[in-house]
Amino acid sequence: MTQFTPAKRLRDVRIRIASAAATAARNPASVCLLAVSKTFPADAVAELAACGQVDFGENYVQEGVGKIAVLRATHPRLCWHFIGPLQSNKTREVATHFDWVHSVDRVHVAQRLSGQRPVTRDGQALAPLQICLQVNVSGEASKSGIPPQAVEDLAKAVIALPNLRLRGLMCIPAPNDDLHAQRAPFAHLRSLMEALNRKGFALDTLSMGMSADLEAAVHEGATIVRVGTALFGVRSKAVGRGQG
Ligand SMILES: *Cc1c(COP(=O)(O)O)cnc(C)c1O
């Protein structure tokens, strides 16, 4: 029996991030840890939040919105990131309840998110929705995300939308056990962001790296690593499926 020991898992992941950052001569504080809580209950989020974790990522709209509703009153300062595939009929719930969306890959979805983003929540001004564009940097191996050559056009469309703030790029490369092979797609994503910034964009976010490849991602400049398994344990496959 493995026990869920949130404090220890969080400490272990932070140590991994810090040592990768040290090797890459980066400040560990420049890497945000996003705890991917999909399939785990609100209680598990609350336990990690009690250890100081602030950013949480969800893949499924209904599941994520449910947890946010449970936790909003007791944990108003948590920051919620939507990181899963997003269908246009679910944009309103995401625009209403989340703070970030990492997985924008269509103008139509971006337009709906902007149009549906409320300007206040609980009587307080609400920041624009923070956006990353999901890029398919491993060719056929991955089905989601825009091809690299389409990034600039989508970025132009997104910065024109009033209630979104374009922050950067996200990728989910095909799994690979070799550290050097892991680094190639992350380096590619970074070079895409640098190319956009040379053209006048002001992007500051690379959302890349998960439990199995966060070191490679930190080496290549990740500013957000999205970690699920290493924090919450192995997910049971049946849970959360098909909730898009
Ligand atoms: C599930 C998921 C993660 C976390 O993956 P782990 O391997 O469990 O760390 C990160 N990003 C996205 C988009 C995911 O769907």
Short mmCIF file of C-alpha atoms and ligand atoms in Angstrom, two decimals:
data_model
loop_
_atom_site.label_atom_id
_atom_site.label_comp_id
_atom_site.label_asym_id
_atom_site.label_seq_id
_atom_site.Cartn_x
_atom_site.Cartn_y
_atom_site.Cartn_z
CA MET A 1 0.00 0.00 0.00
CA THR A 2 1.33 3.37 -0.96
CA GLN A 3 0.01 6.13 1.18
CA PHE A 4 -0.88 9.56 -0.13
CA THR A 5 1.61 11.74 1.64
CA PRO A 6 1.12 15.10 -0.03
CA ALA A 7 3.79 16.97 1.87
CA LYS A 8 6.48 14.44 0.96
CA ARG A 9 5.46 14.17 -2.68
CA LEU A 10 5.37 17.92 -3.02
CA ARG A 11 8.80 18.21 -1.43
CA ASP A 12 10.21 15.51 -3.73
CA VAL A 13 8.86 17.23 -6.85
CA ARG A 14 10.16 20.60 -5.72
CA ILE A 15 13.59 19.03 -5.19
CA ARG A 16 13.50 17.60 -8.72
CA ILE A 17 12.62 21.03 -10.13
CA ALA A 18 15.27 22.75 -8.05
CA SER A 19 18.05 20.38 -9.02
CA ALA A 20 17.14 20.53 -12.72
CA ALA A 21 17.08 24.32 -12.47
CA ALA A 22 20.47 24.33 -10.73
CA THR A 23 21.99 22.18 -13.49
CA ALA A 24 20.56 24.53 -16.10
CA ALA A 25 21.78 27.61 -14.17
CA ARG A 26 18.20 28.78 -13.74
CA ASN A 27 16.43 30.24 -10.74
CA PRO A 28 14.08 27.51 -9.41
CA ALA A 29 11.55 30.23 -8.63
CA SER A 30 11.22 30.82 -12.38
CA VAL A 31 9.49 27.43 -12.70
CA CYS A 32 5.87 27.24 -11.55
CA LEU A 33 4.65 23.85 -10.40
CA LEU A 34 1.17 23.11 -11.71
CA ALA A 35 -0.37 20.20 -9.77
CA VAL A 36 -2.52 18.20 -12.19
CA SER A 37 -5.39 16.96 -10.04
CA LYS A 38 -7.53 15.32 -12.74
CA THR A 39 -9.34 12.20 -11.49
CA PHE A 40 -8.44 13.03 -7.86
CA PRO A 41 -11.08 14.41 -5.49
CA ALA A 42 -11.34 17.91 -4.05
CA ASP A 43 -9.99 16.52 -0.76
CA ALA A 44 -6.69 15.65 -2.43
CA VAL A 45 -6.47 19.21 -3.80
CA ALA A 46 -7.19 20.60 -0.34
CA GLU A 47 -4.46 18.47 1.19
CA LEU A 48 -1.88 19.75 -1.28
CA ALA A 49 -3.18 23.30 -0.89
CA ALA A 50 -2.60 22.97 2.86
CA CYS A 51 1.07 22.33 2.03
CA GLY A 52 1.24 25.60 0.12
CA GLN A 53 0.45 24.47 -3.42
CA VAL A 54 -1.50 27.17 -5.30
CA ASP A 55 -1.78 26.16 -8.97
CA PHE A 56 -3.96 23.21 -9.99
CA GLY A 57 -4.62 21.78 -13.44
CA GLU A 58 -7.71 19.97 -14.68
CA ASN A 59 -8.38 18.14 -17.96
CA TYR A 60 -12.12 17.59 -17.90
CA VAL A 61 -14.55 20.50 -17.76
CA GLN A 62 -17.29 19.01 -15.59
CA GLU A 63 -14.86 17.44 -13.16
CA GLY A 64 -12.79 20.60 -12.86
CA VAL A 65 -15.75 22.93 -12.44
CA GLY A 66 -17.13 20.60 -9.76
CA LYS A 67 -13.91 20.76 -7.75
CA ILE A 68 -13.64 24.52 -8.16
CA ALA A 69 -17.21 24.90 -6.87
CA VAL A 70 -16.42 22.76 -3.81
CA LEU A 71 -13.18 24.59 -3.01
CA ARG A 72 -13.86 28.21 -4.01
CA ALA A 73 -15.28 29.30 -0.65
CA THR A 74 -12.62 27.68 1.53
CA HIS A 75 -9.67 28.18 -0.87
CA PRO A 76 -10.37 31.41 -2.75
CA ARG A 77 -6.73 31.95 -3.67
CA LEU A 78 -6.15 28.79 -5.67
CA CYS A 79 -5.32 29.32 -9.34
CA TRP A 80 -7.11 26.94 -11.73
CA HIS A 81 -5.66 25.92 -15.10
CA PHE A 82 -7.61 24.12 -17.78
CA ILE A 83 -5.16 21.87 -19.67
CA GLY A 84 -7.35 19.36 -21.54
CA PRO A 85 -8.96 19.23 -24.97
CA LEU A 86 -11.62 21.92 -25.19
CA GLN A 87 -14.79 21.63 -27.25
CA SER A 88 -16.61 24.80 -28.17
CA ASN A 89 -19.78 23.81 -26.30
CA LYS A 90 -17.78 23.81 -23.04
CA THR A 91 -16.03 27.16 -23.40
CA ARG A 92 -18.46 29.10 -21.23
CA GLU A 93 -17.82 27.00 -18.16
CA VAL A 94 -14.07 27.23 -18.66
CA ALA A 95 -14.18 31.00 -19.26
CA THR A 96 -16.30 31.46 -16.14
CA HIS A 97 -14.43 29.32 -13.63
CA PHE A 98 -10.79 28.93 -14.68
CA ASP A 99 -7.88 31.39 -14.61
CA TRP A 100 -5.75 29.86 -17.36
CA VAL A 101 -6.31 27.74 -20.47
CA HIS A 102 -3.21 25.95 -21.80
CA SER A 103 -4.83 24.07 -24.64
CA VAL A 104 -6.12 26.67 -27.10
CA ASP A 105 -5.66 25.37 -30.64
CA ARG A 106 -8.48 27.03 -32.63
CA VAL A 107 -9.48 30.65 -33.29
CA HIS A 108 -13.13 29.73 -32.81
CA VAL A 109 -12.51 28.45 -29.29
CA ALA A 110 -10.42 31.52 -28.43
CA GLN A 111 -13.17 33.85 -29.68
CA ARG A 112 -15.77 32.09 -27.57
CA LEU A 113 -13.54 32.14 -24.47
CA SER A 114 -13.00 35.88 -24.87
CA GLY A 115 -16.67 36.61 -25.46
CA GLN A 116 -17.74 34.49 -22.49
CA ARG A 117 -15.11 35.64 -19.99
CA PRO A 118 -16.89 37.52 -17.21
CA VAL A 119 -15.37 40.86 -16.19
CA THR A 120 -16.19 40.34 -12.52
CA ARG A 121 -16.48 37.42 -10.14
CA ASP A 122 -18.01 37.72 -6.66
CA GLY A 123 -18.08 41.49 -7.12
CA GLN A 124 -14.34 41.75 -7.86
CA ALA A 125 -12.74 42.64 -11.18
CA LEU A 126 -11.64 39.49 -12.95
CA ALA A 127 -8.34 39.34 -14.85
CA PRO A 128 -8.42 38.30 -18.49
CA LEU A 129 -8.16 34.57 -19.09
CA GLN A 130 -4.47 33.66 -19.38
CA ILE A 131 -3.84 31.69 -22.56
CA CYS A 132 -1.26 29.29 -23.94
CA LEU A 133 -1.45 27.90 -27.45
CA GLN A 134 -1.01 24.15 -27.64
CA VAL A 135 1.53 23.22 -30.29
CA ASN A 136 2.04 19.79 -31.78
CA VAL A 137 5.83 19.55 -31.74
CA SER A 138 6.05 15.79 -32.26
CA GLY A 139 4.31 15.52 -35.61
CA GLU A 140 2.04 12.52 -35.99
CA ALA A 141 2.76 11.16 -32.53
CA SER A 142 0.31 13.58 -30.97
CA LYS A 143 -3.17 14.41 -32.11
CA SER A 144 -3.81 17.70 -30.35
CA GLY A 145 -2.29 21.07 -30.94
CA ILE A 146 -1.59 23.25 -33.94
CA PRO A 147 1.34 22.60 -36.25
CA PRO A 148 4.33 24.89 -35.58
CA GLN A 149 3.82 26.80 -38.84
CA ALA A 150 0.30 27.81 -37.74
CA VAL A 151 1.34 29.31 -34.39
CA GLU A 152 1.95 32.86 -35.56
CA ASP A 153 -1.47 33.29 -37.17
CA LEU A 154 -3.27 31.92 -34.13
CA ALA A 155 -1.15 34.11 -31.82
CA LYS A 156 -2.14 37.20 -33.86
CA ALA A 157 -5.80 36.28 -33.62
CA VAL A 158 -5.61 35.70 -29.86
CA ILE A 159 -3.85 38.95 -29.00
CA ALA A 160 -6.65 40.82 -30.77
CA LEU A 161 -9.26 39.40 -28.36
CA PRO A 162 -10.13 41.68 -25.44
CA ASN A 163 -10.69 39.27 -22.57
CA LEU A 164 -7.77 36.96 -23.21
CA ARG A 165 -4.10 37.52 -22.45
CA LEU A 166 -1.73 35.46 -24.56
CA ARG A 167 1.08 34.21 -22.30
CA GLY A 168 2.88 31.51 -24.23
CA LEU A 169 2.99 28.03 -25.67
CA MET A 170 2.26 24.54 -24.39
CA CYS A 171 3.15 21.08 -25.67
CA ILE A 172 2.66 17.41 -24.78
CA PRO A 173 5.42 15.54 -26.64
CA ALA A 174 5.30 11.81 -27.26
CA PRO A 175 6.71 9.94 -24.23
CA ASN A 176 10.39 9.05 -24.44
CA ASP A 177 12.69 7.52 -21.81
CA ASP A 178 15.85 9.18 -23.01
CA LEU A 179 16.67 12.58 -21.51
CA HIS A 180 18.31 13.91 -24.67
CA ALA A 181 15.44 12.77 -26.86
CA GLN A 182 13.01 14.35 -24.38
CA ARG A 183 14.72 17.70 -24.74
CA ALA A 184 14.31 18.06 -28.52
CA PRO A 185 10.57 18.89 -28.64
CA PHE A 186 10.94 21.22 -25.64
CA ALA A 187 13.80 23.04 -27.36
CA HIS A 188 11.57 23.32 -30.42
CA LEU A 189 8.75 24.89 -28.40
CA ARG A 190 11.18 27.36 -26.85
CA SER A 191 12.55 28.36 -30.25
CA LEU A 192 8.99 28.95 -31.48
CA MET A 193 8.34 31.29 -28.56
CA GLU A 194 11.63 33.10 -29.12
CA ALA A 195 10.78 33.56 -32.80
CA LEU A 196 7.41 35.07 -31.88
CA ASN A 197 9.03 37.40 -29.38
CA ARG A 198 11.49 38.59 -32.03
CA LYS A 199 8.42 39.52 -34.09
CA GLY A 200 7.08 41.69 -31.29
CA PHE A 201 5.02 39.34 -29.16
CA ALA A 202 5.74 39.47 -25.42
CA LEU A 203 5.30 35.84 -24.41
CA ASP A 204 6.72 34.70 -21.08
CA THR A 205 5.34 31.18 -20.59
CA LEU A 206 6.45 27.74 -21.73
CA SER A 207 4.06 25.12 -20.31
CA MET A 208 5.97 21.90 -20.79
CA GLY A 209 7.16 18.88 -18.82
CA MET A 210 5.19 16.31 -16.81
CA SER A 211 6.07 13.71 -14.15
CA ALA A 212 8.32 11.71 -16.47
CA ASP A 213 10.12 14.51 -18.30
CA LEU A 214 10.09 17.63 -16.14
CA GLU A 215 13.90 17.73 -15.88
CA ALA A 216 14.26 17.87 -19.67
CA ALA A 217 11.62 20.60 -19.82
CA VAL A 218 13.28 22.69 -17.10
CA HIS A 219 16.58 22.39 -18.98
CA GLU A 220 14.90 23.81 -22.07
CA GLY A 221 13.26 26.72 -20.30
CA ALA A 222 9.90 25.51 -18.98
CA THR A 223 8.21 28.15 -16.84
CA ILE A 224 5.28 25.88 -15.90
CA VAL A 225 5.65 22.12 -15.39
CA ARG A 226 2.40 20.15 -15.22
CA VAL A 227 2.79 17.30 -12.74
CA GLY A 228 0.11 14.78 -11.85
CA THR A 229 1.33 11.27 -11.06
CA ALA A 230 4.39 12.33 -9.07
CA LEU A 231 2.15 14.36 -6.74
CA PHE A 232 -1.10 12.41 -6.52
CA GLY A 233 -0.08 8.87 -7.47
CA VAL A 234 -1.08 6.72 -10.43
CA ARG A 235 -4.49 7.52 -11.90
CA SER A 236 -7.13 4.86 -12.32
CA LYS A 237 -7.85 4.91 -16.06
CA ALA A 238 -11.64 4.69 -15.84
CA VAL A 239 -12.16 7.87 -13.86
CA GLY A 240 -12.98 11.09 -15.62
CA ARG A 241 -13.10 9.57 -19.06
CA GLY A 242 -15.29 11.12 -21.69
CA GLN A 243 -16.10 14.23 -19.75
CA GLY A 244 -14.26 16.42 -22.28
C1 LIG B 1 -2.39 14.34 -17.16
C2 LIG B 1 -1.64 15.48 -17.72
C3 LIG B 1 -0.45 15.93 -17.13
C4 LIG B 1 0.20 15.24 -15.94
O1 LIG B 1 0.77 14.06 -16.35
P1 LIG B 1 1.62 13.15 -15.32
O2 LIG B 1 2.39 12.26 -16.22
O3 LIG B 1 0.63 12.43 -14.48
O4 LIG B 1 2.48 14.06 -14.54
C5 LIG B 1 0.15 17.05 -17.66
N1 LIG B 1 -0.36 17.69 -18.74
C6 LIG B 1 -1.49 17.29 -19.34
C7 LIG B 1 -2.01 18.05 -20.49
C8 LIG B 1 -2.16 16.16 -18.86
O5 LIG B 1 -3.27 15.76 -19.48
#
